[in-house]
Amino acid sequence: MEHYLDNAATTRVIEPAVQKAVEMMTTKYANPSAQHSKGAEAAAELKLAKKRVLTALGDENGQLTFTSGGTESINTAILGVCRKYGRQNKKVVSTTIEHAATLETLKHLSDDGFTVVLVEPDKSGNICSEKVVEESRDACLVSIMAVNNETGAILPIKDVKKGLKAAKSPALLHVDGVQAFLKTDEPLSRFGADLLSVSGHKIGSLKGAGALYYTKGLKIPPLLYGGGQEDGVRSGTEALPAIAAMGEVCAFRIPKIEEELLHLKRLNSYLRQQLLSSGLPIAINSPEDASPHILNISMPGAKSEVLMRVLQQNDVFVSSGSACSRGHRSHVLRAMNLDPKRIDSAIRISFCPENTTLDIDALCEGLQEGAKLFF
Ligand code: PLP
């Protein structure tokens, strides 16, 4: 039996999404811009998917542009806001623990003459909202993630929004919601972001679709020019199988969101308990109040790659740090000033609602086996 615990990297596609994608590929396959009735049938699916994702985000009146995934949404948001609203305040504030999709985009902006300020986390991986707000008085954009993909740390989005308002900052707030989408008590738009990026393949849908949400009235210039699809914000024929499947996952998960969150919380505390009573020299790198679907741990003195190999031999799949920055020492754990031994033995375990305690038992057995090679 396979024990896939790398869901922050990507998820298995759930059955309703598979069925929807197949329907879109084999029956409703027309171009949604086509003038005939099959085009209209596809366009109706596009509209339905948009409504479903907006509902899952908690704002049916918001604007939504489908993209190819989280990376494109983030690029469109950051570059778009800076182009449209950044003429006077050429400054962006973010954090050092963002995903590469944000950090690399900001590097590009910095080369273009923008001032980029990155706030550091504290030792437990948390970001202080006051520090973000303090830097944002003369910025055009604050871009921060809702949940960190390596540690699960929850960033104080609501406090940042409140602070920006109180400080009368001109900055718009973009939130990378990729790891938080469908994993929060309250829908993501209620946290106060002006723009939000999400991705389909982290929630049980296909790779190749994501979305950029922005509040009514905001105008975002496109990254891609062409046929003017998605109200001109994202040209190119829509990847409708992936888009409709993303909508389907939202419709499937929304009625069960409380139950799924509770399940993730139970899995997280079961894992913490099992680790605590294992006798293994485990250090937990995730904050105590992190998002329940991610737990980052270390066994100082061991090596992540070796532990991962042993786990893999036991059909258990986890990640060392972030799958997106393979081969590099985690910039997130480094920003937390963790001991190099702790960083080099770090493992990220990440759940989806379909995981069970059997997966955790297999993981713990594998860790016991792996530890024997070092201690
Ligand atoms: N932001 C975060 C927090 C992520 O975890 C990821 C992917 O791991 C991304 C952005 C990029 O999303 P995508 O893979 O859909 O481009």
GROMACS .gro file of C-alpha atoms and ligand atoms in nm:
model
  391
    1MET     CA    1   0.000   0.000   0.000
    2GLU     CA    2   0.126   0.345  -0.098
    3HIS     CA    3   0.154   0.614   0.171
    4TYR     CA    4   0.169   0.950  -0.005
    5LEU     CA    5   0.252   1.226   0.244
    6ASP     CA    6   0.381   1.490   0.004
    7ASN     CA    7   0.054   1.670  -0.060
    8ALA     CA    8   0.203   2.018  -0.024
    9ALA     CA    9   0.403   1.940  -0.340
   10THR     CA   10   0.103   1.811  -0.530
   11THR     CA   11  -0.199   1.589  -0.472
   12ARG     CA   12  -0.348   1.282  -0.634
   13VAL     CA   13  -0.647   1.385  -0.845
   14ILE     CA   14  -0.969   1.292  -0.668
   15GLU     CA   15  -1.234   1.089  -0.852
   16PRO     CA   16  -1.492   1.367  -0.912
   17ALA     CA   17  -1.218   1.578  -1.072
   18VAL     CA   18  -1.103   1.287  -1.291
   19GLN     CA   19  -1.460   1.234  -1.411
   20LYS     CA   20  -1.510   1.603  -1.481
   21ALA     CA   21  -1.184   1.628  -1.674
   22VAL     CA   22  -1.275   1.322  -1.883
   23GLU     CA   23  -1.618   1.471  -1.959
   24MET     CA   24  -1.452   1.795  -2.068
   25MET     CA   25  -1.199   1.613  -2.287
   26THR     CA   26  -1.438   1.370  -2.452
   27THR     CA   27  -1.777   1.546  -2.463
   28LYS     CA   28  -1.761   1.916  -2.385
   29TYR     CA   29  -1.429   1.966  -2.561
   30ALA     CA   30  -1.509   2.272  -2.775
   31ASN     CA   31  -1.333   2.604  -2.743
   32PRO     CA   32  -1.537   2.819  -2.502
   33SER     CA   33  -1.488   3.116  -2.738
   34ALA     CA   34  -1.641   2.927  -3.034
   35GLN     CA   35  -1.966   3.066  -3.175
   36HIS     CA   36  -2.153   2.734  -3.210
   37SER     CA   37  -2.360   2.555  -2.950
   38LYS     CA   38  -2.075   2.326  -2.844
   39GLY     CA   39  -1.872   2.640  -2.772
   40ALA     CA   40  -2.159   2.770  -2.561
   41GLU     CA   41  -2.168   2.438  -2.373
   42ALA     CA   42  -1.795   2.475  -2.291
   43ALA     CA   43  -1.840   2.844  -2.202
   44ALA     CA   44  -2.115   2.746  -1.956
   45GLU     CA   45  -1.870   2.505  -1.786
   46LEU     CA   46  -1.611   2.782  -1.764
   47LYS     CA   47  -1.869   3.010  -1.602
   48LEU     CA   48  -1.974   2.736  -1.359
   49ALA     CA   49  -1.612   2.668  -1.260
   50LYS     CA   50  -1.558   3.038  -1.195
   51LYS     CA   51  -1.867   3.056  -0.975
   52ARG     CA   52  -1.757   2.746  -0.781
   53VAL     CA   53  -1.404   2.874  -0.717
   54LEU     CA   54  -1.538   3.217  -0.615
   55THR     CA   55  -1.782   3.047  -0.376
   56ALA     CA   56  -1.497   2.845  -0.226
   57LEU     CA   57  -1.302   3.169  -0.184
   58GLY     CA   58  -1.605   3.322  -0.011
   59ASP     CA   59  -1.679   3.613  -0.246
   60GLU     CA   60  -1.918   3.546  -0.534
   61ASN     CA   61  -1.894   3.911  -0.640
   62GLY     CA   62  -1.516   3.906  -0.672
   63GLN     CA   63  -1.329   3.889  -1.001
   64LEU     CA   64  -1.150   3.569  -1.099
   65THR     CA   65  -0.905   3.493  -1.377
   66PHE     CA   66  -0.804   3.136  -1.449
   67THR     CA   67  -0.431   3.085  -1.503
   68SER     CA   68  -0.199   2.787  -1.543
   69GLY     CA   69  -0.137   2.760  -1.166
   70GLY     CA   70  -0.008   2.932  -0.854
   71THR     CA   71   0.313   3.057  -1.014
   72GLU     CA   72   0.135   3.235  -1.297
   73SER     CA   73  -0.126   3.382  -1.063
   74ILE     CA   74   0.147   3.520  -0.836
   75ASN     CA   75   0.345   3.664  -1.128
   76THR     CA   76   0.032   3.824  -1.274
   77ALA     CA   77  -0.066   3.975  -0.939
   78ILE     CA   78   0.274   4.115  -0.842
   79LEU     CA   79   0.384   4.239  -1.184
   80GLY     CA   80   0.034   4.362  -1.270
   81VAL     CA   81  -0.008   4.566  -0.951
   82CYS     CA   82   0.341   4.714  -0.981
   83ARG     CA   83   0.282   4.812  -1.342
   84LYS     CA   84  -0.060   4.964  -1.281
   85TYR     CA   85  -0.033   5.107  -0.930
   86GLY     CA   86   0.343   5.134  -0.872
   87ARG     CA   87   0.437   5.452  -1.056
   88GLN     CA   88   0.455   5.668  -0.743
   89ASN     CA   89   0.540   5.414  -0.476
   90LYS     CA   90   0.803   5.191  -0.633
   91LYS     CA   91   0.827   4.966  -0.328
   92VAL     CA   92   0.707   4.614  -0.245
   93VAL     CA   93   0.707   4.448   0.096
   94SER     CA   94   0.715   4.071   0.140
   95THR     CA   95   0.887   3.809   0.357
   96THR     CA   96   1.197   3.592   0.328
   97ILE     CA   97   0.990   3.274   0.364
   98GLU     CA   98   0.784   3.317   0.046
   99HIS     CA   99   0.772   3.060  -0.231
  100ALA     CA  100   1.019   3.104  -0.519
  101ALA     CA  101   0.728   3.218  -0.740
  102THR     CA  102   0.715   3.534  -0.527
  103LEU     CA  103   1.084   3.576  -0.442
  104GLU     CA  104   1.203   3.539  -0.802
  105THR     CA  105   0.937   3.780  -0.928
  106LEU     CA  106   1.048   4.031  -0.666
  107LYS     CA  107   1.412   3.988  -0.774
  108HIS     CA  108   1.306   4.082  -1.124
  109LEU     CA  109   1.125   4.391  -0.992
  110SER     CA  110   1.427   4.490  -0.790
  111ASP     CA  111   1.638   4.475  -1.110
  112ASP     CA  112   1.375   4.705  -1.260
  113GLY     CA  113   1.433   4.972  -0.994
  114PHE     CA  114   1.175   4.876  -0.730
  115THR     CA  115   1.272   4.874  -0.365
  116VAL     CA  116   1.196   4.529  -0.224
  117VAL     CA  117   1.185   4.480   0.154
  118LEU     CA  118   1.170   4.124   0.288
  119VAL     CA  119   1.064   4.076   0.650
  120GLU     CA  120   1.238   3.793   0.840
  121PRO     CA  121   1.048   3.536   1.049
  122ASP     CA  122   1.118   3.481   1.419
  123LYS     CA  123   1.291   3.163   1.542
  124SER     CA  124   0.968   2.966   1.536
  125GLY     CA  125   0.897   3.063   1.174
  126ASN     CA  126   0.626   3.321   1.241
  127ILE     CA  127   0.604   3.664   1.074
  128CYS     CA  128   0.525   3.973   1.280
  129SER     CA  129   0.244   4.180   1.123
  130GLU     CA  130   0.373   4.509   1.272
  131LYS     CA  131   0.706   4.468   1.094
  132VAL     CA  132   0.527   4.417   0.762
  133VAL     CA  133   0.299   4.717   0.815
  134GLU     CA  134   0.585   4.938   0.934
  135GLU     CA  135   0.763   4.889   0.602
  136SER     CA  136   0.448   4.938   0.396
  137ARG     CA  137   0.362   5.305   0.449
  138ASP     CA  138   0.515   5.405   0.115
  139ALA     CA  139   0.472   5.076  -0.075
  140CYS     CA  140   0.237   4.995  -0.365
  141LEU     CA  141   0.213   4.628  -0.274
  142VAL     CA  142   0.243   4.387   0.017
  143SER     CA  143   0.271   4.027  -0.100
  144ILE     CA  144   0.267   3.757   0.167
  145MET     CA  145   0.168   3.395   0.182
  146ALA     CA  146  -0.123   3.269   0.395
  147VAL     CA  147   0.047   2.940   0.486
  148ASN     CA  148   0.413   2.858   0.440
  149ASN     CA  149   0.467   2.555   0.219
  150GLU     CA  150   0.765   2.418   0.415
  151THR     CA  151   0.660   2.460   0.778
  152GLY     CA  152   0.286   2.525   0.761
  153ALA     CA  153   0.337   2.855   0.950
  154ILE     CA  154   0.024   3.068   0.929
  155LEU     CA  155   0.093   3.430   0.841
  156PRO     CA  156  -0.109   3.710   1.007
  157ILE     CA  157  -0.302   3.825   0.699
  158LYS     CA  158  -0.593   3.980   0.890
  159ASP     CA  159  -0.358   4.177   1.116
  160VAL     CA  160  -0.156   4.301   0.820
  161LYS     CA  161  -0.474   4.416   0.647
  162LYS     CA  162  -0.592   4.594   0.961
  163GLY     CA  163  -0.251   4.756   1.007
  164LEU     CA  164  -0.239   4.875   0.645
  165LYS     CA  165  -0.580   5.037   0.686
  166ALA     CA  166  -0.489   5.201   1.016
  167ALA     CA  167  -0.162   5.332   0.870
  168LYS     CA  168  -0.351   5.459   0.563
  169SER     CA  169  -0.097   5.276   0.350
  170PRO     CA  170  -0.150   5.299  -0.026
  171ALA     CA  171  -0.037   4.935  -0.059
  172LEU     CA  172  -0.260   4.667  -0.207
  173LEU     CA  173  -0.240   4.329  -0.034
  174HIS     CA  174  -0.170   4.018  -0.243
  175VAL     CA  175  -0.187   3.684  -0.066
  176ASP     CA  176  -0.029   3.363  -0.194
  177GLY     CA  177  -0.310   3.134  -0.084
  178VAL     CA  178  -0.177   2.822  -0.259
  179GLN     CA  179  -0.123   2.619   0.063
  180ALA     CA  180  -0.421   2.765   0.246
  181PHE     CA  181  -0.696   2.719  -0.012
  182LEU     CA  182  -0.972   2.493   0.126
  183LYS     CA  183  -0.774   2.447   0.447
  184THR     CA  184  -0.898   2.738   0.658
  185ASP     CA  185  -1.198   2.776   0.892
  186GLU     CA  186  -1.305   3.086   0.705
  187PRO     CA  187  -1.296   3.124   0.327
  188LEU     CA  188  -0.976   3.292   0.211
  189SER     CA  189  -1.127   3.613   0.070
  190ARG     CA  190  -1.254   3.702   0.420
  191PHE     CA  191  -0.896   3.755   0.539
  192GLY     CA  192  -0.895   4.088   0.357
  193ALA     CA  193  -0.664   4.036   0.060
  194ASP     CA  194  -0.713   4.258  -0.244
  195LEU     CA  195  -0.568   3.981  -0.460
  196LEU     CA  196  -0.534   3.607  -0.395
  197SER     CA  197  -0.347   3.336  -0.581
  198VAL     CA  198  -0.456   2.972  -0.566
  199SER     CA  199  -0.368   2.651  -0.748
  200GLY     CA  200  -0.571   2.346  -0.856
  201HIS     CA  201  -0.314   2.070  -0.811
  202LYS     CA  202  -0.276   2.131  -0.436
  203ILE     CA  203  -0.643   2.058  -0.365
  204GLY     CA  204  -0.699   1.731  -0.549
  205SER     CA  205  -0.738   1.865  -0.900
  206LEU     CA  206  -0.525   1.855  -1.214
  207LYS     CA  207  -0.199   2.034  -1.277
  208GLY     CA  208  -0.237   2.316  -1.528
  209ALA     CA  209  -0.502   2.537  -1.368
  210GLY     CA  210  -0.493   2.799  -1.098
  211ALA     CA  211  -0.676   3.121  -1.032
  212LEU     CA  212  -0.613   3.482  -0.947
  213TYR     CA  213  -0.892   3.643  -0.745
  214TYR     CA  214  -0.915   4.020  -0.702
  215THR     CA  215  -1.173   4.244  -0.547
  216LYS     CA  216  -1.431   4.427  -0.753
  217GLY     CA  217  -1.298   4.742  -0.914
  218LEU     CA  218  -0.932   4.640  -0.930
  219LYS     CA  219  -0.783   4.635  -1.279
  220ILE     CA  220  -0.497   4.396  -1.345
  221PRO     CA  221  -0.297   4.432  -1.666
  222PRO     CA  222  -0.215   4.101  -1.839
  223LEU     CA  223   0.113   3.914  -1.852
  224LEU     CA  224   0.009   3.739  -2.172
  225TYR     CA  225  -0.133   3.922  -2.472
  226GLY     CA  226  -0.339   3.754  -2.742
  227GLY     CA  227  -0.701   3.661  -2.801
  228GLY     CA  228  -0.831   3.850  -2.498
  229GLN     CA  229  -0.973   3.549  -2.310
  230GLU     CA  230  -1.055   3.590  -1.939
  231ASP     CA  231  -1.167   3.949  -1.995
  232GLY     CA  232  -0.829   4.030  -2.144
  233VAL     CA  233  -0.642   3.949  -1.821
  234ARG     CA  234  -0.510   3.613  -1.943
  235SER     CA  235  -0.506   3.544  -2.315
  236GLY     CA  236  -0.483   3.188  -2.448
  237THR     CA  237  -0.743   2.915  -2.488
  238GLU     CA  238  -0.857   2.812  -2.143
  239ALA     CA  239  -0.737   2.471  -2.013
  240LEU     CA  240  -1.095   2.369  -1.957
  241PRO     CA  241  -1.045   2.008  -1.838
  242ALA     CA  242  -0.821   2.135  -1.556
  243ILE     CA  243  -1.035   2.444  -1.489
  244ALA     CA  244  -1.367   2.256  -1.474
  245ALA     CA  245  -1.204   1.990  -1.254
  246MET     CA  246  -1.083   2.262  -1.015
  247GLY     CA  247  -1.441   2.390  -0.991
  248GLU     CA  248  -1.563   2.036  -0.932
  249VAL     CA  249  -1.316   1.986  -0.643
  250CYS     CA  250  -1.438   2.311  -0.485
  251ALA     CA  251  -1.801   2.198  -0.512
  252PHE     CA  252  -1.705   1.857  -0.369
  253ARG     CA  253  -1.501   1.987  -0.076
  254ILE     CA  254  -1.700   2.293   0.037
  255PRO     CA  255  -1.988   2.104   0.206
  256LYS     CA  256  -1.731   1.886   0.387
  257ILE     CA  257  -1.478   2.152   0.476
  258GLU     CA  258  -1.531   2.143   0.854
  259GLU     CA  259  -1.510   1.765   0.862
  260GLU     CA  260  -1.197   1.765   0.642
  261LEU     CA  261  -1.024   2.028   0.859
  262LEU     CA  262  -1.103   1.832   1.173
  263HIS     CA  263  -0.963   1.519   1.009
  264LEU     CA  264  -0.640   1.703   0.918
  265LYS     CA  265  -0.611   1.835   1.275
  266ARG     CA  266  -0.657   1.483   1.413
  267LEU     CA  267  -0.394   1.343   1.177
  268ASN     CA  268  -0.154   1.619   1.280
  269SER     CA  269  -0.195   1.561   1.652
  270TYR     CA  270  -0.178   1.181   1.607
  271LEU     CA  271   0.152   1.227   1.422
  272ARG     CA  272   0.290   1.463   1.688
  273GLN     CA  273   0.193   1.211   1.960
  274GLN     CA  274   0.346   0.917   1.776
  275LEU     CA  275   0.671   1.110   1.725
  276LEU     CA  276   0.680   1.220   2.087
  277SER     CA  277   0.640   0.864   2.216
  278SER     CA  278   0.872   0.710   1.954
  279GLY     CA  279   1.192   0.765   2.150
  280LEU     CA  280   1.348   0.911   1.835
  281PRO     CA  281   1.554   1.234   1.861
  282ILE     CA  282   1.293   1.439   1.675
  283ALA     CA  283   1.282   1.820   1.664
  284ILE     CA  284   0.968   1.984   1.531
  285ASN     CA  285   1.035   2.277   1.298
  286SER     CA  286   0.671   2.379   1.241
  287PRO     CA  287   0.517   2.632   1.478
  288GLU     CA  288   0.278   2.488   1.738
  289ASP     CA  289  -0.021   2.659   1.570
  290ALA     CA  290   0.078   2.579   1.210
  291SER     CA  291  -0.171   2.469   0.946
  292PRO     CA  292  -0.258   2.106   1.026
  293HIS     CA  293  -0.173   1.967   0.684
  294ILE     CA  294   0.202   2.035   0.713
  295LEU     CA  295   0.451   1.914   0.973
  296ASN     CA  296   0.822   1.979   0.930
  297ILE     CA  297   1.051   1.769   1.149
  298SER     CA  298   1.423   1.700   1.187
  299MET     CA  299   1.642   1.429   1.334
  300PRO     CA  300   1.963   1.627   1.392
  301GLY     CA  301   2.260   1.409   1.297
  302ALA     CA  302   2.066   1.218   1.030
  303LYS     CA  303   2.043   1.316   0.661
  304SER     CA  304   1.711   1.395   0.491
  305GLU     CA  305   1.802   1.218   0.165
  306VAL     CA  306   1.887   0.895   0.348
  307LEU     CA  307   1.571   0.908   0.560
  308MET     CA  308   1.367   0.974   0.247
  309ARG     CA  309   1.527   0.678   0.070
  310VAL     CA  310   1.445   0.442   0.358
  311LEU     CA  311   1.090   0.577   0.372
  312GLN     CA  312   1.054   0.532  -0.002
  313GLN     CA  313   1.160   0.167   0.030
  314ASN     CA  314   0.864   0.136   0.268
  315ASP     CA  315   0.630   0.301   0.013
  316VAL     CA  316   0.617   0.623   0.218
  317PHE     CA  317   0.663   0.945   0.021
  318VAL     CA  318   0.759   1.272   0.192
  319SER     CA  319   0.965   1.572   0.095
  320SER     CA  320   1.292   1.711   0.222
  321GLY     CA  321   1.222   2.080   0.281
  322SER     CA  322   1.045   2.210  -0.030
  323ALA     CA  323   1.007   2.008  -0.348
  324CYS     CA  324   1.016   2.339  -0.538
  325SER     CA  325   1.372   2.416  -0.425
  326ARG     CA  326   1.518   2.069  -0.465
  327GLY     CA  327   1.891   2.048  -0.417
  328HIS     CA  328   1.916   2.367  -0.210
  329ARG     CA  329   1.926   2.404   0.164
  330SER     CA  330   1.584   2.531   0.259
  331HIS     CA  331   1.574   2.913   0.256
  332VAL     CA  332   1.283   2.897   0.501
  333LEU     CA  333   1.462   2.691   0.766
  334ARG     CA  334   1.773   2.906   0.715
  335ALA     CA  335   1.565   3.222   0.766
  336MET     CA  336   1.454   3.068   1.098
  337ASN     CA  337   1.823   3.043   1.194
  338LEU     CA  338   1.798   2.671   1.258
  339ASP     CA  339   2.112   2.472   1.328
  340PRO     CA  340   2.261   2.330   1.000
  341LYS     CA  341   2.224   1.976   1.140
  342ARG     CA  342   1.858   2.038   1.185
  343ILE     CA  343   1.821   2.179   0.835
  344ASP     CA  344   2.010   1.888   0.675
  345SER     CA  345   1.785   1.632   0.840
  346ALA     CA  346   1.455   1.811   0.778
  347ILE     CA  347   1.159   1.628   0.638
  348ARG     CA  348   0.826   1.777   0.540
  349ILE     CA  349   0.520   1.561   0.593
  350SER     CA  350   0.204   1.694   0.431
  351PHE     CA  351  -0.147   1.555   0.439
  352CYS     CA  352  -0.454   1.564   0.221
  353PRO     CA  353  -0.802   1.485   0.357
  354GLU     CA  354  -0.778   1.136   0.205
  355ASN     CA  355  -0.484   1.032   0.429
  356THR     CA  356  -0.542   0.807   0.731
  357THR     CA  357  -0.356   0.709   1.050
  358LEU     CA  358  -0.230   0.401   0.860
  359ASP     CA  359  -0.013   0.636   0.654
  360ILE     CA  360   0.127   0.786   0.975
  361ASP     CA  361   0.198   0.443   1.125
  362ALA     CA  362   0.391   0.348   0.809
  363LEU     CA  363   0.583   0.676   0.829
  364CYS     CA  364   0.680   0.620   1.192
  365GLU     CA  365   0.795   0.264   1.120
  366GLY     CA  366   1.008   0.396   0.835
  367LEU     CA  367   1.158   0.666   1.056
  368GLN     CA  368   1.255   0.403   1.317
  369GLU     CA  369   1.427   0.204   1.043
  370GLY     CA  370   1.600   0.515   0.904
  371ALA     CA  371   1.719   0.626   1.249
  372LYS     CA  372   1.902   0.294   1.297
  373LEU     CA  373   2.143   0.402   1.022
  374PHE     CA  374   2.250   0.705   1.225
  375PHE     CA  375   2.208   0.647   1.598
  376PLP     N1  376   0.306   2.920  -0.356
  376PLP     C1  377   0.318   2.821  -0.267
  376PLP     C2  378   0.306   2.852  -0.122
  376PLP     C3  379   0.342   2.690  -0.310
  376PLP     O1  380   0.354   2.592  -0.220
  376PLP     C4  381   0.353   2.665  -0.449
  376PLP     C5  382   0.385   2.530  -0.497
  376PLP     O2  383   0.443   2.449  -0.429
  376PLP     C6  384   0.337   2.772  -0.538
  376PLP     C7  385   0.314   2.897  -0.488
  376PLP     C8  386   0.343   2.751  -0.686
  376PLP     O3  387   0.223   2.692  -0.731
  376PLP     P1  388   0.215   2.610  -0.868
  376PLP     O4  389   0.292   2.484  -0.850
  376PLP     O5  390   0.069   2.585  -0.890
  376PLP     O6  391   0.273   2.697  -0.974
   0.00000   0.00000   0.00000
